[in-house]
């Protein structure tokens, strides 16, 4: 087969795309596909060479580098800084020759740069909160307070100041920290712990405990590497934005500004493009990627529904009549891939291909994801929404939901593949390294062993113990800090905090305000006391958090590793309680700091927070005691009501959910006394006389068909009715003329709106409670309240909520 190089187009054999689907006639589409083919081909050439290379070196197709014993990198794999997840990472091959001297020289440089970067990061952060008093340059009357933070300071510090800085650094470099090839990289004869210069010869210059020393040196390397990345990032954003902390609104030259008004630019990340795919400002490339994102999001949303729906409903009849495979026989999740016959997969692929090629053709004149033959919800040949705010709102929602669905379906695939269960029964995942810690203290219901960041996924017991010790210490400090916020509200020590300054304890305010009132000498004493306790008493033993000091940490321990709690079960219970309380205290003290900082009051008097955006909504219906008070404050712990549009959206959703819940509460009671006899369709008659009461009806045929009809009706109503033109959220008009019938004025209407919100909120809790009680007791919404059954149902419900559903006495 000859190509048409003679006619000017290499690689064109005249056989169509891809060999049987015909030619691509559209010039722009043809150019795009040819460019993609070239790019993919180049990538594939690099990939296959890499595969050959690692296969040849390791003798394994997928490159098991543990078998490559001849690697010169093996000379350094036990050095400091070789840490998970990269191990010994040298992508540029600096140490490929195995030269020990070069490695040592580079390690010295790395440590030095890391130390400088850590100081530089602190230099960026500290001036935001504290600056030296007095003058930086008395001769020029330049105060430290007048020097800007960040790169701007370079031009403000006088030349004489820079000369002093350079001379000081040079003195330390030439005379104090001299490189000695006989010592470890970064270890200097004249420098002690934390790099503080030793002034007394013969004193120890390093840590005595080898394990502690290795751990701290590894931590220094890791922190130094992180600091080098951080300070470069700080310089970068400072240089681009002219602001030390990177106010990106000032960076008007950003090519991303071309897309910041596009759909999908939503809080909290705004226009988020960490990989810089749109850095060139190419609108065509952006539209192509946006089209792909929409398509993947739509597929992912359908895929998520495909994971969820079969848990509650499956089609009757056969998936494959010829092979006798019923829909009920097809398992949920990835296991279904092997059950569906090959002919079924061919039909699925042909159907998707038909939609892709015949209906949903890319049109560069239309918005990404907008197809001439695709209407609302992607229904072929359906209608579309008219241009405007409603359309933009729904398209933004589609993008957000699609992104969420892509993350969700990958998570579903991941847990399905690991556990062999569509909904991730982790009891089946026996290979999990987390199993090493599932019996540890602190593993409590409902989360069990919870490690979402995978910090313990390597199963390293030493690392786990170190983190557990840190957690305990932070929890204990947080419990003391929480008490320190609470106690001064009721009682303060008599006498003086500082006799020399005549400062009594009674004049020290509670909360963060106390930080500025305590004298410097007082803080110095606090730090010294804590440091003394840390170094003298809190020496780690075999058990994290056990310092041999006895119960509550009092200095009455009964020997190393002993305490006064002898009974194993009682001890385990109290240690679990300490961990749980410490975790709660850490969350609590952060919340206290946050509300104190915002309101200027230790206990968060929100009436002082005049800048709160929630003030715009404090006179809205539903702002009621005890969680809110009309005209003063509203209860919005998650900060959802950030602006009027957002508030209106959430209030509309609340009213809608409340109305559905009120109907659901009525339905849960009504069905106990009366059932519809049947569902009648043009070609079938479904008998409902045997349908169970309660929520159980949703999971059984044919009553689940009725529920599907309700969902479909709700969806139709949702599409055709909205409150965009109403006076307030939830206002869909007054079809029954209740305003006129009840003669409601504005005040009366507000009262009824408030009543509806109250009843809707109560109904949402009531519905959830009824369903939960039915799940526990097996009794429907009415039988739960019968005289004989009530005690049993409530006993079971209280037992379940207190001890969990798996309680032995259940």
Short mmCIF file of C-alpha atoms in Angstrom, two decimals, residues 262-583:
data_model
loop_
_atom_site.label_atom_id
_atom_site.label_comp_id
_atom_site.label_asym_id
_atom_site.label_seq_id
_atom_site.Cartn_x
_atom_site.Cartn_y
_atom_site.Cartn_z
CA UNK A 262 -16.97 30.81 31.43
CA UNK A 263 -19.45 28.30 32.82
CA UNK A 264 -18.05 26.10 35.56
CA UNK A 265 -16.06 28.90 37.19
CA UNK A 266 -17.49 28.42 40.67
CA UNK A 267 -16.40 28.96 44.27
CA UNK A 268 -14.37 27.99 46.14
CA UNK A 269 -11.61 27.38 43.54
CA UNK A 270 -12.78 29.86 40.86
CA UNK A 271 -11.12 29.18 37.50
CA UNK A 272 -9.01 26.19 38.46
CA UNK A 273 -6.41 24.96 36.02
CA UNK A 274 -3.48 23.61 38.08
CA UNK A 275 -1.95 21.82 35.08
CA UNK A 276 -1.97 25.01 33.01
CA UNK A 277 -3.86 23.43 30.10
CA UNK A 278 -5.36 26.79 29.17
CA UNK A 279 -2.26 28.86 29.89
CA UNK A 280 -1.89 29.79 26.22
CA UNK A 281 -5.36 31.37 26.11
CA UNK A 282 -6.35 29.27 23.07
CA UNK A 283 -10.16 29.48 22.91
CA UNK A 284 -10.47 26.55 20.47
CA UNK A 285 -8.45 24.22 22.70
CA UNK A 286 -10.54 25.34 25.69
CA UNK A 287 -13.79 24.60 23.86
CA UNK A 288 -12.55 21.16 22.82
CA UNK A 289 -11.59 20.27 26.40
CA UNK A 290 -14.83 21.69 27.75
CA UNK A 291 -16.78 19.51 25.28
CA UNK A 292 -14.84 16.45 26.45
CA UNK A 293 -15.39 17.38 30.11
CA UNK A 294 -19.13 17.68 29.57
CA UNK A 295 -19.30 14.37 27.73
CA UNK A 296 -17.31 12.53 30.40
CA UNK A 297 -19.40 14.16 33.13
CA UNK A 298 -22.65 13.07 31.49
CA UNK A 299 -21.42 9.52 31.08
CA UNK A 300 -20.20 9.50 34.69
CA UNK A 301 -23.58 10.72 35.99
CA UNK A 302 -25.34 7.90 34.12
CA UNK A 303 -22.70 5.44 35.37
CA UNK A 304 -23.25 6.53 39.00
CA UNK A 305 -26.98 6.01 38.57
CA UNK A 306 -26.16 2.61 37.09
CA UNK A 307 -24.33 1.70 40.28
CA UNK A 308 -27.10 2.93 42.57
CA UNK A 309 -30.39 1.95 40.87
CA UNK A 310 -29.79 -1.86 40.67
CA UNK A 311 -29.50 -1.94 44.46
CA UNK A 312 -33.21 -1.04 44.64
CA UNK A 313 -34.75 -1.88 41.29
CA UNK A 314 -34.03 -4.17 38.33
CA UNK A 315 -35.87 -4.71 35.08
CA UNK A 316 -38.16 -7.71 35.01
CA UNK A 317 -37.61 -10.35 32.33
CA UNK A 318 -34.44 -11.43 30.54
CA UNK A 319 -31.27 -9.59 29.57
CA UNK A 320 -30.53 -12.44 27.14
CA UNK A 321 -33.50 -14.73 26.35
CA UNK A 322 -31.34 -17.05 24.23
CA UNK A 323 -28.89 -17.68 27.08
CA UNK A 324 -31.51 -17.52 29.83
CA UNK A 325 -29.78 -14.62 31.64
CA UNK A 326 -32.34 -12.63 33.63
CA UNK A 327 -31.70 -9.05 34.72
CA UNK A 328 -31.92 -10.23 38.33
CA UNK A 329 -29.01 -12.62 37.65
CA UNK A 330 -26.67 -9.80 36.60
CA UNK A 331 -24.71 -8.59 39.65
CA UNK A 332 -24.18 -4.91 40.39
CA UNK A 333 -20.84 -3.21 39.78
CA UNK A 334 -17.78 -4.46 37.90
CA UNK A 335 -18.86 -8.08 38.33
CA UNK A 336 -21.57 -7.40 35.71
CA UNK A 337 -18.91 -7.05 32.98
CA UNK A 338 -18.37 -10.80 32.84
CA UNK A 339 -22.08 -11.70 33.03
CA UNK A 340 -23.40 -9.69 30.08
CA UNK A 341 -23.11 -11.74 26.84
CA UNK A 342 -20.82 -10.54 24.06
CA UNK A 343 -23.82 -9.75 21.84
CA UNK A 344 -25.11 -7.42 24.56
CA UNK A 345 -21.85 -5.48 24.62
CA UNK A 346 -21.94 -5.17 20.84
CA UNK A 347 -25.44 -3.66 21.06
CA UNK A 348 -24.30 -1.21 23.75
CA UNK A 349 -21.26 -0.10 21.72
CA UNK A 350 -23.32 0.26 18.51
CA UNK A 351 -25.97 2.29 20.33
CA UNK A 352 -23.37 4.65 21.84
CA UNK A 353 -21.58 4.90 18.49
CA UNK A 354 -24.85 5.72 16.74
CA UNK A 355 -25.52 8.57 19.19
CA UNK A 356 -21.94 9.83 18.90
CA UNK A 357 -21.80 9.79 15.08
CA UNK A 358 -25.44 10.35 14.14
CA UNK A 359 -26.91 12.66 16.77
CA UNK A 360 -24.30 14.35 18.93
CA UNK A 361 -21.97 15.80 16.28
CA UNK A 362 -19.53 18.48 17.36
CA UNK A 363 -20.44 21.86 15.89
CA UNK A 364 -17.78 24.60 16.36
CA UNK A 365 -20.47 27.28 15.95
CA UNK A 366 -22.35 26.05 19.03
CA UNK A 367 -21.39 26.09 22.72
CA UNK A 368 -19.43 23.07 24.04
CA UNK A 369 -21.79 20.19 24.81
CA UNK A 370 -24.66 21.83 22.89
CA UNK A 371 -25.81 19.58 20.06
CA UNK A 372 -28.40 20.44 17.40
CA UNK A 373 -30.23 17.13 17.99
CA UNK A 374 -29.92 17.13 21.77
CA UNK A 375 -32.50 18.76 24.00
CA UNK A 376 -33.02 19.03 27.75
CA UNK A 377 -31.36 16.15 29.62
CA UNK A 378 -29.70 15.15 26.32
CA UNK A 379 -32.90 13.66 24.87
CA UNK A 380 -32.40 13.49 21.06
CA UNK A 381 -34.45 16.04 19.12
CA UNK A 382 -35.77 17.48 22.39
CA UNK A 383 -36.31 21.14 23.10
CA UNK A 384 -33.70 23.33 24.72
CA UNK A 385 -33.81 26.06 27.34
CA UNK A 386 -33.95 29.68 26.15
CA UNK A 387 -30.79 31.71 26.73
CA UNK A 388 -30.65 33.48 30.06
CA UNK A 389 -29.85 33.12 33.76
CA UNK A 390 -31.86 29.92 34.20
CA UNK A 391 -30.00 28.20 31.37
CA UNK A 392 -26.58 29.33 32.67
CA UNK A 393 -27.53 28.17 36.16
CA UNK A 394 -28.54 24.71 34.97
CA UNK A 395 -25.46 24.36 32.73
CA UNK A 396 -23.22 25.31 35.65
CA UNK A 397 -25.03 22.74 37.78
CA UNK A 398 -24.48 20.12 35.08
CA UNK A 399 -20.75 20.84 35.02
CA UNK A 400 -20.46 20.70 38.81
CA UNK A 401 -22.51 17.50 39.04
CA UNK A 402 -20.53 15.95 36.20
CA UNK A 403 -17.23 16.71 37.93
CA UNK A 404 -18.56 15.23 41.14
CA UNK A 405 -19.83 12.16 39.27
CA UNK A 406 -16.42 11.60 37.63
CA UNK A 407 -14.79 11.55 41.05
CA UNK A 408 -17.60 9.39 42.43
CA UNK A 409 -17.52 6.73 39.72
CA UNK A 410 -13.74 6.39 39.96
CA UNK A 411 -14.14 5.90 43.71
CA UNK A 412 -16.84 3.30 43.09
CA UNK A 413 -14.63 1.44 40.62
CA UNK A 414 -11.72 1.60 43.06
CA UNK A 415 -13.59 0.19 46.06
CA UNK A 416 -15.37 -2.35 43.86
CA UNK A 417 -12.06 -3.58 42.44
CA UNK A 418 -10.42 -3.78 45.87
CA UNK A 419 -13.30 -5.39 47.75
CA UNK A 420 -15.13 -7.32 45.02
CA UNK A 421 -18.35 -5.62 46.14
CA UNK A 422 -20.17 -2.86 44.25
CA UNK A 423 -20.74 -0.92 47.46
CA UNK A 424 -17.34 -1.68 48.94
CA UNK A 425 -17.64 -4.23 51.73
CA UNK A 426 -14.21 -3.53 53.20
CA UNK A 427 -14.43 -6.64 55.35
CA UNK A 428 -13.57 -8.51 52.14
CA UNK A 429 -10.36 -6.50 51.57
CA UNK A 430 -8.08 -8.72 53.64
CA UNK A 431 -4.89 -7.40 51.98
CA UNK A 432 -5.37 -3.87 53.34
CA UNK A 433 -2.28 -2.64 55.25
CA UNK A 434 -4.71 -0.73 57.50
CA UNK A 435 -5.70 -4.08 59.01
CA UNK A 436 -2.49 -3.82 61.02
CA UNK A 437 -4.07 -0.98 63.03
CA UNK A 438 -7.78 -1.84 63.14
CA UNK A 439 -7.50 -3.14 66.72
CA UNK A 440 -5.62 -0.07 67.98
CA UNK A 441 -6.98 2.36 70.54
CA UNK A 442 -9.15 5.04 68.97
CA UNK A 443 -10.77 2.76 66.39
CA UNK A 444 -14.37 3.59 67.22
CA UNK A 445 -17.80 3.62 65.60
CA UNK A 446 -19.06 4.96 63.29
CA UNK A 447 -15.86 5.54 61.26
CA UNK A 448 -13.83 2.55 62.46
CA UNK A 449 -10.18 2.91 61.45
CA UNK A 450 -10.41 6.17 59.53
CA UNK A 451 -7.42 7.24 57.48
CA UNK A 452 -8.74 9.10 54.39
CA UNK A 453 -5.28 10.49 53.51
CA UNK A 454 -3.68 7.04 53.62
CA UNK A 455 -1.02 8.09 56.14
CA UNK A 456 -0.79 4.53 57.47
CA UNK A 457 -1.26 2.67 54.20
CA UNK A 458 2.33 1.35 54.26
CA UNK A 459 1.61 -0.51 57.52
CA UNK A 460 4.68 1.02 59.22
CA UNK A 461 4.11 0.54 62.96
CA UNK A 462 6.82 3.03 63.98
CA UNK A 463 5.30 5.77 61.85
CA UNK A 464 1.84 4.95 63.22
CA UNK A 465 3.09 5.14 66.82
CA UNK A 466 4.80 8.48 66.16
CA UNK A 467 1.63 9.97 64.70
CA UNK A 468 -0.51 8.52 67.48
CA UNK A 469 1.82 10.07 70.07
CA UNK A 470 1.52 13.43 68.28
CA UNK A 471 -2.27 13.09 68.15
CA UNK A 472 -2.46 12.35 71.87
CA UNK A 473 -0.20 15.27 72.72
CA UNK A 474 -2.17 17.70 70.57
CA UNK A 475 -5.43 16.36 71.99
CA UNK A 476 -4.24 16.84 75.58
CA UNK A 477 -3.07 20.40 74.85
CA UNK A 478 -6.40 21.11 73.12
CA UNK A 479 -8.36 19.81 76.15
CA UNK A 480 -6.37 22.14 78.42
CA UNK A 481 -6.86 25.01 75.97
CA UNK A 482 -10.62 24.38 75.80
CA UNK A 483 -10.76 24.41 79.60
CA UNK A 484 -8.72 27.61 79.49
CA UNK A 485 -11.45 29.21 77.42
CA UNK A 486 -14.27 28.00 79.67
CA UNK A 487 -12.96 28.40 83.26
CA UNK A 488 -12.12 32.16 83.17
CA UNK A 489 -15.76 32.89 82.34
CA UNK A 490 -16.67 31.63 85.83
CA UNK A 491 -13.57 32.08 87.99
CA UNK A 492 -10.15 33.73 87.78
CA UNK A 493 -7.14 33.38 90.05
CA UNK A 494 -6.84 36.05 92.75
CA UNK A 495 -3.74 38.21 93.03
CA UNK A 496 -1.36 39.44 90.36
CA UNK A 497 -0.20 37.89 87.12
CA UNK A 498 2.66 40.41 87.07
CA UNK A 499 3.38 42.10 90.40
CA UNK A 500 6.01 44.37 88.82
CA UNK A 501 3.48 45.68 86.28
CA UNK A 502 0.67 45.51 88.86
CA UNK A 503 -1.39 43.43 86.45
CA UNK A 504 -4.00 41.29 88.26
CA UNK A 505 -5.45 38.10 86.76
CA UNK A 506 -8.88 39.73 86.92
CA UNK A 507 -7.85 42.26 84.24
CA UNK A 508 -6.72 39.61 81.73
CA UNK A 509 -9.53 39.17 79.19
CA UNK A 510 -10.62 35.72 78.12
CA UNK A 511 -9.72 34.33 74.69
CA UNK A 512 -7.28 35.60 72.09
CA UNK A 513 -7.31 39.10 73.59
CA UNK A 514 -5.22 37.71 76.46
CA UNK A 515 -2.29 37.10 74.10
CA UNK A 516 -1.48 40.81 73.95
CA UNK A 517 -2.09 41.40 77.68
CA UNK A 518 0.33 38.79 79.07
CA UNK A 519 3.79 40.42 79.41
CA UNK A 520 6.72 39.13 77.37
CA UNK A 521 8.37 37.74 80.51
CA UNK A 522 5.22 35.76 81.20
CA UNK A 523 5.26 34.16 77.75
CA UNK A 524 8.95 33.40 78.24
CA UNK A 525 8.12 31.53 81.46
CA UNK A 526 5.28 29.63 79.74
CA UNK A 527 7.57 28.49 76.91
CA UNK A 528 10.35 27.51 79.32
CA UNK A 529 7.92 25.51 81.48
CA UNK A 530 6.54 23.64 78.46
CA UNK A 531 10.03 22.99 77.12
CA UNK A 532 11.15 21.68 80.51
CA UNK A 533 8.16 19.31 80.71
CA UNK A 534 8.79 18.14 77.14
CA UNK A 535 12.49 17.44 77.64
CA UNK A 536 12.54 16.23 81.24
CA UNK A 537 9.31 14.28 81.71
CA UNK A 538 7.62 13.49 78.41
CA UNK A 539 10.01 10.80 77.17
CA UNK A 540 8.35 8.35 74.84
CA UNK A 541 8.03 4.72 75.92
CA UNK A 542 6.77 1.65 74.09
CA UNK A 543 3.16 2.84 74.26
CA UNK A 544 2.27 6.13 72.52
CA UNK A 545 1.38 8.83 75.03
CA UNK A 546 2.48 6.80 78.07
CA UNK A 547 5.25 8.71 79.83
CA UNK A 548 5.13 6.71 83.06
CA UNK A 549 3.66 9.64 84.96
CA UNK A 550 0.50 8.01 86.23
CA UNK A 551 -3.19 8.78 85.91
CA UNK A 552 -3.99 12.21 84.39
CA UNK A 553 -0.24 12.79 83.95
CA UNK A 554 0.34 13.46 87.63
CA UNK A 555 3.93 12.81 88.79
CA UNK A 556 2.99 9.64 90.61
CA UNK A 557 3.72 6.95 88.07
CA UNK A 558 4.35 3.46 89.28
CA UNK A 559 7.41 2.89 87.11
CA UNK A 560 8.01 3.15 83.38
CA UNK A 561 4.99 2.16 81.34
CA UNK A 562 2.77 1.67 84.42
CA UNK A 563 -0.33 3.51 85.54
CA UNK A 564 -2.88 3.21 88.30
CA UNK A 565 -5.57 1.75 86.01
CA UNK A 566 -5.07 -1.99 86.31
CA UNK A 567 -8.19 -3.53 84.72
CA UNK A 568 -7.43 -3.97 80.96
CA UNK A 569 -10.99 -3.27 79.78
CA UNK A 570 -11.39 -0.20 81.98
CA UNK A 571 -7.98 1.07 80.83
CA UNK A 572 -8.84 0.55 77.14
CA UNK A 573 -12.19 2.29 77.63
CA UNK A 574 -10.56 5.33 79.27
CA UNK A 575 -7.80 5.53 76.65
CA UNK A 576 -10.43 5.44 73.91
CA UNK A 577 -12.34 8.16 75.74
CA UNK A 578 -9.17 10.26 75.98
CA UNK A 579 -8.53 9.97 72.24
CA UNK A 580 -12.13 10.77 71.38
CA UNK A 581 -12.23 13.73 73.76
CA UNK A 582 -8.87 14.98 72.48
CA UNK A 583 -10.10 14.85 68.88
#
